[in-house]
Structures are given as C-alpha cells and as structure tokens.
Amino acid sequence: MEMNGWDVVSLVTVPFINAAIHREGGSPTKMQLSTDTMAVQAEFGSWQITVGGAANMLMFDIPLSYIRGRVTKDRQTIAHFSYQSLAARVQLVLKFVNSKEKSHDLVVDPTNPPTSLVSLMDANGRPLPSAIDKAFITEALTTWLNGNLSEFNHVFASVELDPGVGSDTQWAFCKPSVVVYTYVSGRSLADSYLGILYNTAGRSTPGSVAQIDPSFIPAGCQAAFMLSPTMFITDFLGPAARQQFGIPAQSLKVDTSQLTVALNAGESIPLPEVPVEEPAGSSRVGVLIAEVLQGFLDVAGKAFAHPQKVYKPYLVDLQIAVQNSVIKTYSKTSTIVLDEFYGTVTAFNESESWMTLGLDASRQALTYTNTQPPINNHHTEQSISFTIIQDILQALGIVTIVIAAVLTDGAALLAIGALSGVASGGAQWALASFESDHRNDAPEINNLVSNLTLPVRWSRTGPFATTQAGLHQGGFFLAGTIRQDEKQT
C-alpha cells in the first residue's frame, strides 16, 4: 500500500460527504450579483461533489433552481436571460484552517475560486441553446464565486493535531502531527473518496500527497482507516517479534522497503529450556532399581521422580515477511542434544507459517487465521560419525516435538502479539513464555477504534462502527460506517 511516507489515511465515500453537505446546509442557497454591466439573481440547490478532479482539487456540481439576469451597456439593456434547472460544474480547492487551539477544519478555500466553469448544462444534461446566454451566465457565476465563495462554509472534517509526543506514547500512532487532504475520483460516486492523510508522533510531512488506492475498502463500508505498511511492520510486527522471542532491538533488522523483519545473520537467541525426563536405563538392573524405589515411595504416598535433563534451544534464524494480506514466518532453532568427549549431536527444527488478520465483528475483536497448514521439519547433525544410542534418540524425539510446538505456537503468538499491539496502542502483551495466558484471546479493538477515530471527525458525525479489519498490501485497515451524531439529528 503506497502512502508516500504518510502514516495513516482516513477515507469516506463521496455520497457520505454529499449527504452531510445537504443535511447541514453548508453550501450557499442564493446569489445576488450587481455590477456596472450585470444584475443577476439565482437560487441554488445543495452543492455536491461529483466524479472528476484531482488529488487536491474537487469537482462540484452547483444546481441552479433558477437564474435570471439583465445585461447592460452604456446604461442600456442589451440582453435578458432566464433559465430553470441548470447545473454548473466547477473545480474547488480545500484547505485546513485553525478553528481552536489544536483543531483544524477542512473547508473550501475561498482565496482560490474557480476562474471558469467546467460545464454548464440544462435540465436534460445538454448545453444551453444560446452561446451568448452561456457566456453571460458563466461570467456572472465566476464573478460571484470570486467574491462570495466564503459562503460555502461547510466543514468537511475536523482534525485535532498534536505536534509533539509527551511521556505517554501508548497511543502516539493515533495522534496526527501534520495533515493534508486527498481526493480519490472513481468511476462513480460510490467508489470516490475524500481522504485525510496524516503523520503521527511528531513526524513531519513527507512533502507529497499520495493518491490513495481505495480498493482495500470492502463493499458496503462508507469509511475506513489505514495504517501504512511502514507503521505496521515498524511499530507493531517488529516489537511483537522482539517480545515474543526475546530478541534485543539491535539484533533484529526491519526492512520497510521489503516489508520484512529478520534476525541478524550469525546471531542466536536463547529460547526457554526444554526439560526431558531421562529413562531409568536399558539394563534390567536399572529397571529393577527403579521399580523397587517406586514401591517404597508408593507405600509412603509419594511419587518417584525420574531425573531430568534440560536442553537449551537457540533461535538461529527468523524471517517475517508481510506479503499483501499474509504474514509469512520462517524460524529455525538449534539444540545440542549430546555434548560428550567423543562428539556432539545437534537437533535443528525449521518451521514455516502463513497467517492473515481479521475481525470478529460480533465481539469487536481482532483475530488471526492460518491461510495454509504450518510446515515443520527437523534434522540432526553429528560432529563425527558414531552410533547414536537409544537414550539420545528418545531425547531427540522429545526435543523435536517440543521445539516444533514452540515454533508453531511462537508464530501464532507472534500474530497475537502484533494484534494486541495494534489493539492496545503498541503495548504488546509481555509474551515472555511460549505458554501465554492470552493464546486463545482475541484482542478487543474498542480502544483502538476510539483513539484512532477520535482525532478525525467527519462532518460533525458520531462514532465509527467497525465491521471489517485486516491487512491489505502490507497495511492494516479498519472499515465500517460512521454513525450520525444524535446531537445533530
């Protein structure tokens, strides 16, 4: 998802914006123009955004219920015109203005009025039959717009800016520090969007406005928020990997261009120890001794504890890649199972997993799903050739099974860690153990939705209701509807 260096984008559909303009009555309703050569009156319907335009320029249709006027020259009337149900199309530019201490309102820029009309059509969508009348009406409208565009006082959105980062940075990724708007014109109004792009946590503007691809927004959703791939992998997936596997920050490389996280080559990270119960021995004497000891302990009401040997696995390779909507994880461990004077035996486990993120709408909670079954492989290496005795084979089997579970569960908990980080403002659960209490939990997104949507308010509306969430081209999105503010109804 290319966002040209911006952290977050908020998009709403044009029909939503148009409904707000109509509902709030923010566009001019009439026109009175009197100059040395022209006297014109007109009545407007609700101004509406239409298809066309560019990233920083919106196309508006201005419906005229009627327009009539008189043209004079040397104080002599030289022409009259009178029409009903016309539609004038103009291009307008928006801008942010300060409304209070930290709030910035997105409004039409009255200092940048149109110099001409894009088109002027009658009620049937045809050009006016009189070219002279068209010229007079065009002149009248552009003259009036040049001096009265400020009457279009609709507030498209309000953004609370926080230019710095205080001591509490948990929700810093939700706090806009710089903001711009963008417009996405689709083939129809339904797939056209007005958007707000912003950087957070005190980061400055990248100096360019992105033409956002809105294809990530599911059908039926009128609004969406997208966290950039760079933000997702840097602020959530990277920290989740560090916490899950206990990796120091300097040992993990985050590549935002390739959307990958990897353990530095040549480094190894200690993982939780694997205790393996040692057998009594293959000899009959060993078995008899164990049985006698167990008999005495049974009488005493105690259990005989077989001696344990502890094996120490190391994470020697970790590669995480975000591929469109899938998080692919590859991990490899190394565990010395035998280390004696006559040689060593090392067990290697490799695991691959593929996961995607989603939303349980009924619980308003984030979830993960395996897109295909995980793959676990293992092999052993010996320092020299010798016969591996049965005890070592048994330990190898146990270690292999345990480490396979560790890697598979680790990938799952990695996804949960990233999810919890997103849901809780970057504060991942402390996944110090591979047996996490949160293994089956789906992080609730109420705090995320509240903090992410709070700084951006579209057209004096109410809360954002999330219906879908997930990954798209490496970015994380929330999509849904915006409820109308009850105070405005």
XYZ file of C-alpha atoms in Angstrom:
489
model
C 0.000 0.000 0.000
C 1.877 3.054 -1.234
C 1.253 6.057 1.019
C 4.268 8.206 0.058
C 5.602 8.447 3.597
C 2.303 9.105 5.379
C 1.393 7.051 8.458
C -2.414 6.980 8.427
C -5.193 7.703 5.957
C -8.873 8.150 6.767
C -11.287 7.844 3.839
C -15.033 8.373 3.493
C -17.232 7.909 0.458
C -18.400 10.906 -1.557
C -22.099 10.004 -1.046
C -21.459 10.279 2.703
C -19.901 13.742 2.243
C -22.672 14.883 -0.085
C -25.335 13.760 2.362
C -23.589 15.755 5.097
C -23.464 18.903 2.922
C -27.182 18.568 2.235
C -28.090 17.702 5.836
C -26.117 20.549 7.384
C -26.955 23.160 4.757
C -23.378 24.349 4.431
C -23.473 25.417 0.787
C -24.820 28.794 -0.441
C -28.539 28.894 -1.212
C -28.829 32.005 -3.354
C -26.892 34.527 -5.386
C -27.278 38.261 -5.810
C -24.922 39.985 -8.227
C -24.938 43.628 -9.230
C -22.148 45.172 -11.335
C -21.850 48.029 -13.799
C -22.911 45.691 -16.601
C -24.925 42.932 -14.984
C -27.720 42.304 -12.465
C -28.313 38.616 -11.732
C -30.335 36.590 -9.247
C -30.182 32.834 -8.717
C -31.240 30.161 -6.275
C -29.025 27.149 -5.581
C -29.728 23.618 -4.517
C -27.263 21.718 -2.334
C -23.773 21.784 -3.842
C -22.472 18.252 -4.405
C -19.114 16.637 -5.149
C -19.089 14.712 -8.421
C -16.638 12.481 -10.284
C -13.519 14.041 -11.750
C -10.936 16.335 -10.256
C -7.504 15.511 -8.865
C -5.804 14.675 -5.559
C -6.078 18.256 -4.295
C -8.970 19.517 -6.437
C -12.623 18.514 -6.152
C -15.279 18.751 -8.829
C -18.590 20.225 -7.625
C -21.986 20.373 -9.271
C -23.937 23.538 -8.412
C -27.639 23.021 -9.143
C -29.483 26.225 -10.042
C -33.218 26.132 -9.390
C -33.392 29.270 -11.496
C -31.172 32.070 -12.734
C -32.265 35.277 -14.374
C -30.464 38.452 -15.242
C -30.118 41.618 -17.227
C -27.049 42.798 -19.115
C -26.426 46.481 -19.811
C -24.019 48.532 -21.843
C -23.768 52.294 -21.608
C -26.781 52.082 -19.260
C -28.812 50.425 -21.976
C -30.202 46.904 -21.566
C -28.750 44.740 -24.292
C -29.835 41.275 -23.134
C -32.071 39.311 -20.778
C -31.770 35.652 -19.775
C -33.904 33.397 -17.613
C -33.445 29.658 -17.056
C -34.647 26.985 -14.672
C -32.949 23.777 -13.558
C -29.404 24.357 -14.725
C -26.268 22.639 -13.444
C -22.927 24.410 -13.269
C -19.770 22.374 -12.674
C -16.722 23.946 -11.029
C -13.402 22.843 -9.552
C -12.741 23.860 -5.947
C -9.745 23.532 -3.660
C -9.968 22.729 0.056
C -7.694 23.789 2.888
C -7.263 23.361 6.630
C -7.932 26.375 8.843
C -7.432 26.796 12.587
C -10.715 26.672 14.456
C -9.384 26.479 18.010
C -6.160 25.670 19.838
C -5.366 22.314 18.216
C -8.350 21.767 15.958
C -8.071 22.261 12.212
C -11.161 22.333 9.976
C -11.174 21.206 6.355
C -13.149 23.760 4.326
C -13.365 25.182 0.810
C -10.524 27.634 0.170
C -12.242 30.979 -0.559
C -8.967 32.517 -1.728
C -8.736 30.059 -4.615
C -12.016 30.490 -6.535
C -12.584 28.985 -9.990
C -11.724 31.217 -12.933
C -14.204 29.488 -15.215
C -16.903 26.828 -15.302
C -16.063 23.281 -16.286
C -19.515 22.964 -17.835
C -22.994 24.478 -17.828
C -25.894 22.168 -18.681
C -29.669 22.341 -18.794
C -32.092 20.016 -17.013
C -31.594 17.352 -19.701
C -27.823 17.426 -19.464
C -27.407 19.335 -22.719
C -25.501 22.587 -23.353
C -27.521 25.799 -23.388
C -29.004 26.567 -26.812
C -27.682 30.136 -26.729
C -23.926 30.582 -26.647
C -24.426 34.240 -25.689
C -26.554 33.322 -22.666
C -23.976 30.715 -21.667
C -21.237 33.348 -21.774
C -23.271 35.794 -19.662
C -24.204 33.145 -17.054
C -20.614 31.874 -16.895
C -19.351 35.401 -16.310
C -21.990 36.031 -13.645
C -21.246 32.816 -11.734
C -17.453 33.171 -11.814
C -17.694 36.816 -10.765
C -19.966 35.933 -7.856
C -17.792 32.969 -6.796
C -14.716 35.177 -6.823
C -16.193 37.397 -4.122
C -18.556 35.092 -2.245
C -17.036 31.603 -2.119
C -16.603 32.017 1.639
C -20.370 31.496 1.933
C -19.677 27.826 1.268
C -18.883 27.279 4.951
C -19.385 23.524 5.233
C -16.813 21.811 7.473
C -15.871 18.583 5.723
C -13.778 17.310 8.625
C -12.087 18.441 11.833
C -8.686 17.143 12.914
C -7.128 17.501 16.361
C -3.400 17.994 15.848
C -0.813 17.007 18.448
C 2.534 18.286 17.127
C 4.636 16.631 19.818
C 4.826 13.435 21.828
C 4.512 13.525 25.599
C 5.595 10.949 28.138
C 2.567 8.766 27.401
C 3.257 7.414 23.915
C 0.918 4.417 24.041
C -1.435 5.966 21.507
C 1.104 8.213 19.791
C 0.473 6.459 16.478
C -3.092 7.777 16.587
C -2.201 11.426 17.186
C -1.843 13.484 13.991
C 1.046 15.937 13.952
C 0.763 17.077 10.312
C -2.205 16.614 7.997
C -3.250 17.028 4.362
C -6.317 16.023 2.393
C -6.607 13.941 -0.755
C -9.405 13.190 -3.181
C -9.862 9.884 -5.000
C -12.150 10.077 -8.016
C -13.558 6.732 -9.082
C -15.764 5.695 -11.960
C -18.826 6.564 -9.903
C -19.680 8.432 -6.715
C -19.874 5.140 -4.809
C -16.178 4.433 -5.377
C -14.966 8.030 -4.980
C -13.497 9.131 -1.650
C -12.388 12.166 0.288
C -9.413 11.362 2.476
C -7.240 12.789 5.226
C -3.582 11.781 5.375
C -1.517 12.410 8.477
C 1.745 11.628 10.146
C 1.903 10.914 13.851
C 4.170 11.025 16.889
C 5.680 14.344 15.871
C 6.898 13.139 12.465
C 6.993 15.839 9.799
C 5.319 15.956 6.413
C 6.978 13.887 3.666
C 6.285 16.694 1.211
C 3.988 14.819 -1.154
C 0.320 13.917 -1.275
C -0.471 10.295 -2.003
C -3.123 9.234 -4.491
C -4.528 6.507 -2.268
C -5.877 3.306 -3.804
C -9.195 2.695 -2.005
C -9.554 -0.898 -3.224
C -8.926 -2.174 0.312
C -12.296 -0.818 1.463
C -14.849 -3.665 1.448
C -18.181 -3.238 -0.292
C -20.819 -1.643 1.897
C -18.339 0.288 4.061
C -18.609 4.068 3.926
C -15.436 4.856 5.865
C -12.035 3.348 6.596
C -8.723 3.956 8.346
C -5.459 2.513 7.015
C -2.185 2.248 8.939
C 0.712 2.291 6.476
C 2.816 -0.850 5.874
C 5.829 1.002 7.289
C 3.962 1.787 10.503
C 2.567 -1.748 10.828
C 5.892 -3.507 10.403
C 7.929 -0.962 12.397
C 5.599 -0.197 15.287
C 3.756 -3.499 15.654
C 5.229 -6.548 13.919
C 8.840 -5.732 14.822
C 8.106 -5.123 18.528
C 5.912 -8.248 18.630
C 8.801 -10.356 17.278
C 11.238 -8.863 19.793
C 8.924 -9.532 22.717
C 7.836 -12.989 21.598
C 11.324 -14.392 21.088
C 13.236 -12.139 23.491
C 15.297 -10.538 20.730
C 17.261 -7.355 21.523
C 16.320 -4.457 19.260
C 19.822 -4.267 17.783
C 19.623 -7.940 16.753
C 16.544 -7.510 14.579
C 16.596 -5.873 11.161
C 13.405 -4.187 9.957
C 13.290 -3.518 6.209
C 10.388 -1.198 5.410
C 11.012 -1.329 1.656
C 10.691 -5.126 1.545
C 8.265 -5.295 4.496
C 10.432 -7.849 6.295
C 11.710 -8.428 9.812
C 14.744 -10.685 10.229
C 17.199 -11.836 12.863
C 20.677 -10.583 12.036
C 22.810 -13.220 10.317
C 25.081 -15.130 12.678
C 23.152 -14.245 15.840
C 21.419 -16.750 18.104
C 18.778 -16.061 20.716
C 18.279 -18.384 23.721
C 14.778 -19.800 23.989
C 13.029 -21.351 27.033
C 14.714 -24.539 28.210
C 13.244 -27.950 27.332
C 13.304 -30.413 30.272
C 13.327 -34.088 29.218
C 12.791 -36.919 31.685
C 15.666 -39.378 31.460
C 14.789 -43.091 31.296
C 15.899 -45.470 34.077
C 18.266 -47.138 31.670
C 18.169 -50.016 29.232
C 19.645 -52.547 31.655
C 17.480 -54.910 33.705
C 19.270 -53.774 36.879
C 18.316 -50.171 36.280
C 14.689 -51.104 35.704
C 14.597 -53.254 38.898
C 16.122 -50.452 40.981
C 13.535 -48.001 39.653
C 10.709 -50.450 40.415
C 11.961 -51.013 43.995
C 12.254 -47.265 44.607
C 8.780 -46.723 43.203
C 7.416 -49.449 45.517
C 8.853 -47.802 48.628
C 7.543 -44.410 47.565
C 4.104 -45.812 46.802
C 3.873 -47.054 50.389
C 4.901 -43.619 51.620
C 2.360 -41.968 49.338
C 4.989 -40.256 47.217
C 5.843 -40.387 43.537
C 9.215 -41.407 42.204
C 10.707 -38.572 40.167
C 12.882 -39.634 37.278
C 15.920 -37.431 36.815
C 15.561 -34.737 34.164
C 17.991 -33.331 31.667
C 17.499 -29.787 30.435
C 18.145 -28.907 26.799
C 18.772 -25.363 25.645
C 17.377 -24.422 22.218
C 18.535 -21.320 20.354
C 16.739 -19.346 17.703
C 19.280 -19.117 14.872
C 17.093 -17.762 12.072
C 13.890 -15.733 11.951
C 12.378 -14.178 8.845
C 8.992 -12.478 8.815
C 7.536 -11.046 5.628
C 4.256 -9.242 5.052
C 3.038 -10.349 1.635
C -0.097 -8.394 0.763
C -2.590 -9.729 3.332
C -0.465 -12.612 4.658
C 2.226 -12.677 7.340
C 4.764 -15.374 6.436
C 7.058 -16.551 9.224
C 10.131 -18.777 8.897
C 12.075 -19.780 12.005
C 14.909 -22.180 12.753
C 16.286 -23.463 16.054
C 19.422 -25.296 17.068
C 19.565 -27.566 20.153
C 22.602 -29.545 21.325
C 21.242 -32.911 22.463
C 24.581 -34.623 23.114
C 27.872 -32.988 24.010
C 30.489 -35.570 25.017
C 34.206 -36.101 24.538
C 33.516 -38.439 21.620
C 31.301 -35.989 19.741
C 28.168 -33.851 19.634
C 24.658 -34.239 18.248
C 22.650 -31.141 17.343
C 18.937 -31.090 16.503
C 17.659 -28.471 14.050
C 13.996 -27.544 13.716
C 12.542 -25.399 10.935
C 9.015 -24.021 10.840
C 7.015 -22.018 8.298
C 3.580 -20.497 8.810
C 1.186 -18.283 6.872
C -1.383 -16.155 8.676
C -3.783 -13.343 7.962
C -5.579 -10.953 10.296
C -9.282 -10.260 10.562
C -12.139 -9.073 12.742
C -14.718 -10.903 14.798
C -17.417 -8.268 14.327
C -19.754 -9.799 16.907
C -17.139 -9.364 19.645
C -15.364 -6.367 18.066
C -12.103 -8.275 18.432
C -9.084 -8.896 16.198
C -8.325 -12.456 15.092
C -5.790 -14.390 13.037
C -6.303 -17.285 10.619
C -3.882 -19.782 9.081
C -4.135 -19.455 5.309
C -2.433 -22.840 4.922
C -1.176 -25.500 7.356
C 2.182 -24.755 9.014
C 5.201 -26.817 7.955
C 7.663 -28.273 10.477
C 10.866 -30.089 9.500
C 13.826 -31.330 11.523
C 17.202 -32.963 11.067
C 20.293 -33.762 13.120
C 23.974 -33.126 12.634
C 26.875 -35.006 14.249
C 30.357 -33.662 14.786
C 31.803 -37.099 13.854
C 30.287 -40.390 12.797
C 29.234 -42.604 15.699
C 26.232 -44.689 16.691
C 23.508 -42.728 18.479
C 22.230 -44.808 21.397
C 18.558 -45.264 22.209
C 18.530 -42.706 25.051
C 19.757 -39.987 22.714
C 17.239 -40.987 20.044
C 14.477 -40.698 22.637
C 15.708 -37.258 23.731
C 15.943 -36.180 20.088
C 12.336 -37.185 19.529
C 11.087 -35.322 22.580
C 13.119 -32.198 21.830
C 11.940 -32.228 18.211
C 8.288 -32.439 19.221
C 8.617 -29.727 21.862
C 10.551 -27.327 19.629
C 8.108 -27.865 16.756
C 5.311 -26.853 19.106
C 7.383 -23.914 20.314
C 7.904 -22.613 16.783
C 4.324 -23.207 15.667
C 2.906 -21.630 18.812
C 5.504 -18.897 18.592
C 4.264 -17.882 15.160
C 0.699 -17.855 16.445
C 1.667 -15.824 19.479
C 3.636 -13.512 17.218
C 0.402 -12.756 15.365
C -1.429 -12.334 18.667
C 1.360 -10.032 19.870
C 1.067 -7.863 16.782
C -2.710 -7.821 17.110
C -2.561 -6.884 20.756
C -0.061 -4.180 19.908
C -2.383 -2.686 17.331
C -5.360 -3.032 19.650
C -3.644 -1.572 22.693
C -1.609 1.245 21.233
C 1.696 -0.508 20.668
C 1.866 -2.069 24.154
C 2.075 -5.769 23.232
C 1.366 -8.363 25.855
C 4.576 -9.486 27.521
C 4.902 -12.842 25.783
C 7.832 -14.000 27.861
C 6.649 -17.622 27.762
C 5.510 -19.815 24.936
C 2.571 -20.820 27.145
C 0.730 -17.495 27.106
C -2.454 -16.903 29.039
C -3.642 -14.914 26.037
C -3.127 -17.705 23.484
C -6.818 -18.018 22.639
C -7.773 -14.412 23.275
C -8.869 -12.078 20.512
C -7.778 -8.529 21.397
C -10.707 -6.134 21.611
C -10.492 -3.071 19.388
C -12.652 -0.634 21.326
C -9.624 1.369 22.493
C -8.083 1.271 19.033
C -11.254 2.490 17.337
C -11.775 5.156 19.978
C -8.223 6.523 19.827
C -7.795 6.182 16.069
C -11.057 7.894 15.165
C -11.098 10.482 17.948
C -8.661 12.957 16.298
C -10.600 12.895 12.985
C -14.251 13.819 12.854
C -16.060 13.831 9.540
C -18.828 16.419 9.112
C -19.873 16.594 12.762
C -20.708 12.894 12.860
C -20.781 10.405 15.696
C -18.772 7.228 16.466
C -17.089 4.982 13.909
C -18.536 1.450 13.859
C -16.054 -1.181 12.669
C -17.395 -4.036 10.551
C -14.200 -5.349 8.926
C -10.448 -5.290 9.556
C -7.350 -6.886 8.109
C -4.213 -6.495 6.028
C -4.013 -5.069 2.516
C -0.746 -4.716 0.617
C 1.082 -4.773 3.947
C -1.019 -2.108 5.662
C -3.555 -2.669 8.441
C -7.067 -1.305 7.972
C -10.346 -0.842 9.800
C -13.511 -0.319 7.752
C -17.122 0.296 8.653
C -19.727 3.000 8.991
C -19.964 6.352 10.735
C -22.983 6.902 12.885
C -24.753 10.213 12.766
C -24.260 12.293 15.875
C -27.506 12.213 17.844
C -26.999 15.880 18.721
C -27.153 16.720 15.032
C -30.376 14.826 14.311
